[in-house]
N, CA and C of each residue as an Amber inpcrd file, in Angstrom:
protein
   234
  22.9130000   5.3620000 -39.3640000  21.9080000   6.0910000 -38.6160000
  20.9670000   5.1370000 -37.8870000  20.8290000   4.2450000 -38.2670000
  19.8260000   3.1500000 -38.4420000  20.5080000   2.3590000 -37.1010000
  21.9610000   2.5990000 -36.8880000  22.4800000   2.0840000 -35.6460000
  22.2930000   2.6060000 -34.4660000  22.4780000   3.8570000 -34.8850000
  22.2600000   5.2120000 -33.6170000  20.9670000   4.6570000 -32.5540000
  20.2560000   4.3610000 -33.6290000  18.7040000   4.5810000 -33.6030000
  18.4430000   3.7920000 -32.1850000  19.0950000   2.1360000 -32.8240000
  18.6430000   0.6340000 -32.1230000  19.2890000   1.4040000 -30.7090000
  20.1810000   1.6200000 -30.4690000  21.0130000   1.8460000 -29.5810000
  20.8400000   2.5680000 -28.8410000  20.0690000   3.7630000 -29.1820000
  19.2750000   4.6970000 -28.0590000  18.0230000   4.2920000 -27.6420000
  17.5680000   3.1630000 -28.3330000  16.0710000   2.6040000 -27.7050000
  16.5040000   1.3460000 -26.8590000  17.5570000   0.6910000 -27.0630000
  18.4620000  -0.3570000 -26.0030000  18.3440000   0.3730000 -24.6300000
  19.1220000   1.2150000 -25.0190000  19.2050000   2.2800000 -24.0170000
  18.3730000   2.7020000 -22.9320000  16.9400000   3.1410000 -23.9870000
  16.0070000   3.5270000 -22.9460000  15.2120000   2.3890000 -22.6480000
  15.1880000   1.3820000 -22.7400000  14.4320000  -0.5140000 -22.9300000
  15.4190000  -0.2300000 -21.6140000  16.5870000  -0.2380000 -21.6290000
  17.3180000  -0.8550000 -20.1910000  17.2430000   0.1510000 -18.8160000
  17.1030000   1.2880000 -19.1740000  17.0540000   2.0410000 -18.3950000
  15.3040000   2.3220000 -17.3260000  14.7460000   2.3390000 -18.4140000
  13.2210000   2.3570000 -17.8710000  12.4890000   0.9650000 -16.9930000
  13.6230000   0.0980000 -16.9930000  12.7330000  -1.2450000 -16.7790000
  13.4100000  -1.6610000 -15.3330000  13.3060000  -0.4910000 -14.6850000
  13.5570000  -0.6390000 -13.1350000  12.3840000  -0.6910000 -12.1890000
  12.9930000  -1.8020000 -10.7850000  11.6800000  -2.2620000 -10.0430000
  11.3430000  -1.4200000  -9.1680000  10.6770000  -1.2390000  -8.8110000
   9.8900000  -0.1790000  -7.4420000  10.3640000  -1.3080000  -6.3110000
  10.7880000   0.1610000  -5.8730000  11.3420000  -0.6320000  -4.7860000
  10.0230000  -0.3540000  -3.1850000   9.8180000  -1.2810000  -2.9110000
   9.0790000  -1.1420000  -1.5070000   9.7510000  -1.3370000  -0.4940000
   9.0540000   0.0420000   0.1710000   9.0120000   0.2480000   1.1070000
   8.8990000  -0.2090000   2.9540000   7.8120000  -1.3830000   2.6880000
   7.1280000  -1.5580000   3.5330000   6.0560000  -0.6100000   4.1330000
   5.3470000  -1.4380000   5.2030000   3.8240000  -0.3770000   5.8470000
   4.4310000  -0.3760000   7.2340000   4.0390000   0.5550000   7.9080000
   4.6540000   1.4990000   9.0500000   3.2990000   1.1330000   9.6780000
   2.8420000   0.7500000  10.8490000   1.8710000   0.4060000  11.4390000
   2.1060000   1.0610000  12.7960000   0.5180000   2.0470000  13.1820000
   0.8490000   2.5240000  14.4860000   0.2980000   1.9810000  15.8800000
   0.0970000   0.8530000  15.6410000   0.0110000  -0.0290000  16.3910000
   0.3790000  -1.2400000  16.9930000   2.4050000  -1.2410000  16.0140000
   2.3330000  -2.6560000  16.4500000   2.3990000  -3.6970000  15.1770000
   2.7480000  -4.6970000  15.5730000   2.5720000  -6.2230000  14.5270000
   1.5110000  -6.7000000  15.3240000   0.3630000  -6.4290000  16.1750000
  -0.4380000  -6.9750000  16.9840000  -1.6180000  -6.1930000  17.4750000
  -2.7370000  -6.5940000  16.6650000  -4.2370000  -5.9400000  17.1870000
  -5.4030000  -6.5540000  18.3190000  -5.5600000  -6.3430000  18.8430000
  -6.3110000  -7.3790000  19.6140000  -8.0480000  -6.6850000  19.4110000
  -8.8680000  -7.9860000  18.9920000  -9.7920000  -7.3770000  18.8800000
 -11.3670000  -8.4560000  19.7890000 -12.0990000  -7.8770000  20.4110000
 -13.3190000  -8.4270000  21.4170000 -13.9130000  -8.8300000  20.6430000
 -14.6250000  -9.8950000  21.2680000 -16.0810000  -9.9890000  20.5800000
 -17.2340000  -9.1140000  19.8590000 -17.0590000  -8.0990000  20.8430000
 -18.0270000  -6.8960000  20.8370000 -17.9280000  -5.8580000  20.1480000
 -19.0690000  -5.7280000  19.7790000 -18.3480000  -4.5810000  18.1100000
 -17.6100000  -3.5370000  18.3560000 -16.8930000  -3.2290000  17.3900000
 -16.0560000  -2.5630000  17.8680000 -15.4530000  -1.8030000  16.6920000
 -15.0570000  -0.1960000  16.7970000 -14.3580000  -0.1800000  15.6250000
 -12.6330000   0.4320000  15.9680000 -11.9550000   0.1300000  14.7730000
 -10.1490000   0.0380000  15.2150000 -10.0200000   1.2280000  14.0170000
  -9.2030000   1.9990000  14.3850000  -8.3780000   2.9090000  13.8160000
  -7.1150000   2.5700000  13.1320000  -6.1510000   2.6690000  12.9130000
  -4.7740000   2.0290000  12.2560000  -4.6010000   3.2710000  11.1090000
  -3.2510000   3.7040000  11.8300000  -2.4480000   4.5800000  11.1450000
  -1.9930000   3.8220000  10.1130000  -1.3770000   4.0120000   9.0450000
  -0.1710000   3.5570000   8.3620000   0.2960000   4.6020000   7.3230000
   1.5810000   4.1970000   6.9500000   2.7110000   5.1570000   6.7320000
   2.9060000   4.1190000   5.4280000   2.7220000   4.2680000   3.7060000
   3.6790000   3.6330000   3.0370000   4.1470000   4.2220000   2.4120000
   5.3050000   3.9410000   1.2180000   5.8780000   3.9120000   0.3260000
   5.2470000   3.7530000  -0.9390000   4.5590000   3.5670000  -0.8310000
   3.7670000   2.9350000  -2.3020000   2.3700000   2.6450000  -1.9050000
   1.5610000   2.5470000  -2.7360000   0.1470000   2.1810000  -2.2930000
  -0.4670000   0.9520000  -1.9960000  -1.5910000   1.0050000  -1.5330000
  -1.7250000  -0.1290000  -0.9260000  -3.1620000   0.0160000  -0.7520000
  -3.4860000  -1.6430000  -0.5060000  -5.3130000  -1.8030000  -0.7350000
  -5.5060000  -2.6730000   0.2470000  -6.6120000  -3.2210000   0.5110000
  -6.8400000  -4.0970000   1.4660000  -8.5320000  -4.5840000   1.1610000
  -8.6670000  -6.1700000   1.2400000  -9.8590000  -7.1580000   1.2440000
 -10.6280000  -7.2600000   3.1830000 -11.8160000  -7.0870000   2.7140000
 -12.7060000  -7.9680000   3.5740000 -13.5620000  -8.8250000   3.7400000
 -12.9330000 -10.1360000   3.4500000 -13.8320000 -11.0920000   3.1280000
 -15.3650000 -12.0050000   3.5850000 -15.3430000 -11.4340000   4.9300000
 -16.4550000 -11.5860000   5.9390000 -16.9880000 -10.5650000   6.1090000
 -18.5800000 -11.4340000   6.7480000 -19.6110000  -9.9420000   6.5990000
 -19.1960000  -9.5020000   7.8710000 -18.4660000  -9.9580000   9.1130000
 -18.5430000  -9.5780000  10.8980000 -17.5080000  -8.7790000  10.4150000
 -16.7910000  -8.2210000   9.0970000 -15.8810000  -7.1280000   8.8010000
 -15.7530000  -6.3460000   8.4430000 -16.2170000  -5.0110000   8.1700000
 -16.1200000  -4.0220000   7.2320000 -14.8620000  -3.5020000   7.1800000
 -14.5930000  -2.8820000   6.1320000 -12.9160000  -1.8220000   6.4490000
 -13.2530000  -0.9800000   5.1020000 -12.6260000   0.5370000   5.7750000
 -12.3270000   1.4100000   4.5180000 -11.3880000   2.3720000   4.4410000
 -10.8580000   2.7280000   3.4860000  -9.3160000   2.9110000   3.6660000
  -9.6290000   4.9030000   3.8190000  -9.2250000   5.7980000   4.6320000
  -9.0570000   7.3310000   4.2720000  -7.5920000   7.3690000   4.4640000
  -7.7610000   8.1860000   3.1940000  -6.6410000   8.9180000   3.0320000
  -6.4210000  10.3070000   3.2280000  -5.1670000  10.8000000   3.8930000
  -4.7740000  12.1610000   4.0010000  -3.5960000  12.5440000   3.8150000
  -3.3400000  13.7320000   3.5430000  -1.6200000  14.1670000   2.4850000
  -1.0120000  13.5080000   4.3240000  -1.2260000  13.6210000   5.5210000
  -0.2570000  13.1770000   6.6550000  -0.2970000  11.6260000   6.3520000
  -0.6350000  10.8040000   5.6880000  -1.0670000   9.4660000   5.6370000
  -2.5060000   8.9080000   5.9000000  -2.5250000   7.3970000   5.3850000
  -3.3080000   6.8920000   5.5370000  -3.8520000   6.3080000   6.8500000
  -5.7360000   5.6870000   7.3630000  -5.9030000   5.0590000   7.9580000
  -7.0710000   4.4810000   7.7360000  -6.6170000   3.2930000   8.0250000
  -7.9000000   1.6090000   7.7160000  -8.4560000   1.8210000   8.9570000
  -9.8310000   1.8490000   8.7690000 -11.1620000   2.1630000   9.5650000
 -11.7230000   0.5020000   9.5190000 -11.6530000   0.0740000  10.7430000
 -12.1310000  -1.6100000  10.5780000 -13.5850000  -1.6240000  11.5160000
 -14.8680000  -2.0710000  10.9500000 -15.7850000  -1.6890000  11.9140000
 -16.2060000  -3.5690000  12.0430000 -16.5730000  -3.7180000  13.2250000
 -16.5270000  -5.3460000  13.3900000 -18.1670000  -5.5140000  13.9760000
């Protein structure tokens, strides 16, 4: 019994320990933003697979992410 046992938890040990697979981000703008000197704020659709976050490490950057069941968009105010 004690064999059964190991063998159905092998089982689920091998089965459960699958990778997420990504997707990639769907960008509606392009691999290319161009942005002025002058303040400015950018819109950016994106489309993923999986979730996703994003840093702003400078103060000339703000960003915040909304979300909606049609997808997401990063609000960048400069």
């Amino acid at each position: 019994m004690q064999k059964y046992i190991l063998i159905y938890l092998l089982f689920l040990l091998v089965t459960s320990c699958e990778k997420d697979k990504f997707e990639g981000i769907e960008l509606s703008t392009g691999n290319e933003i161009q942005v002025s000197s002058e303040q400015q704020t950018i819109r950016i659709a994106l489309r993923s697979g999986s979730d996703w976050s994003f840093a702003s490490p400078t103060s000339w950057c703000r960003a915040s992410k909304i979300s909606t069941p049609q997808g997401d968009t990063l609000v960048i105010n400069t």
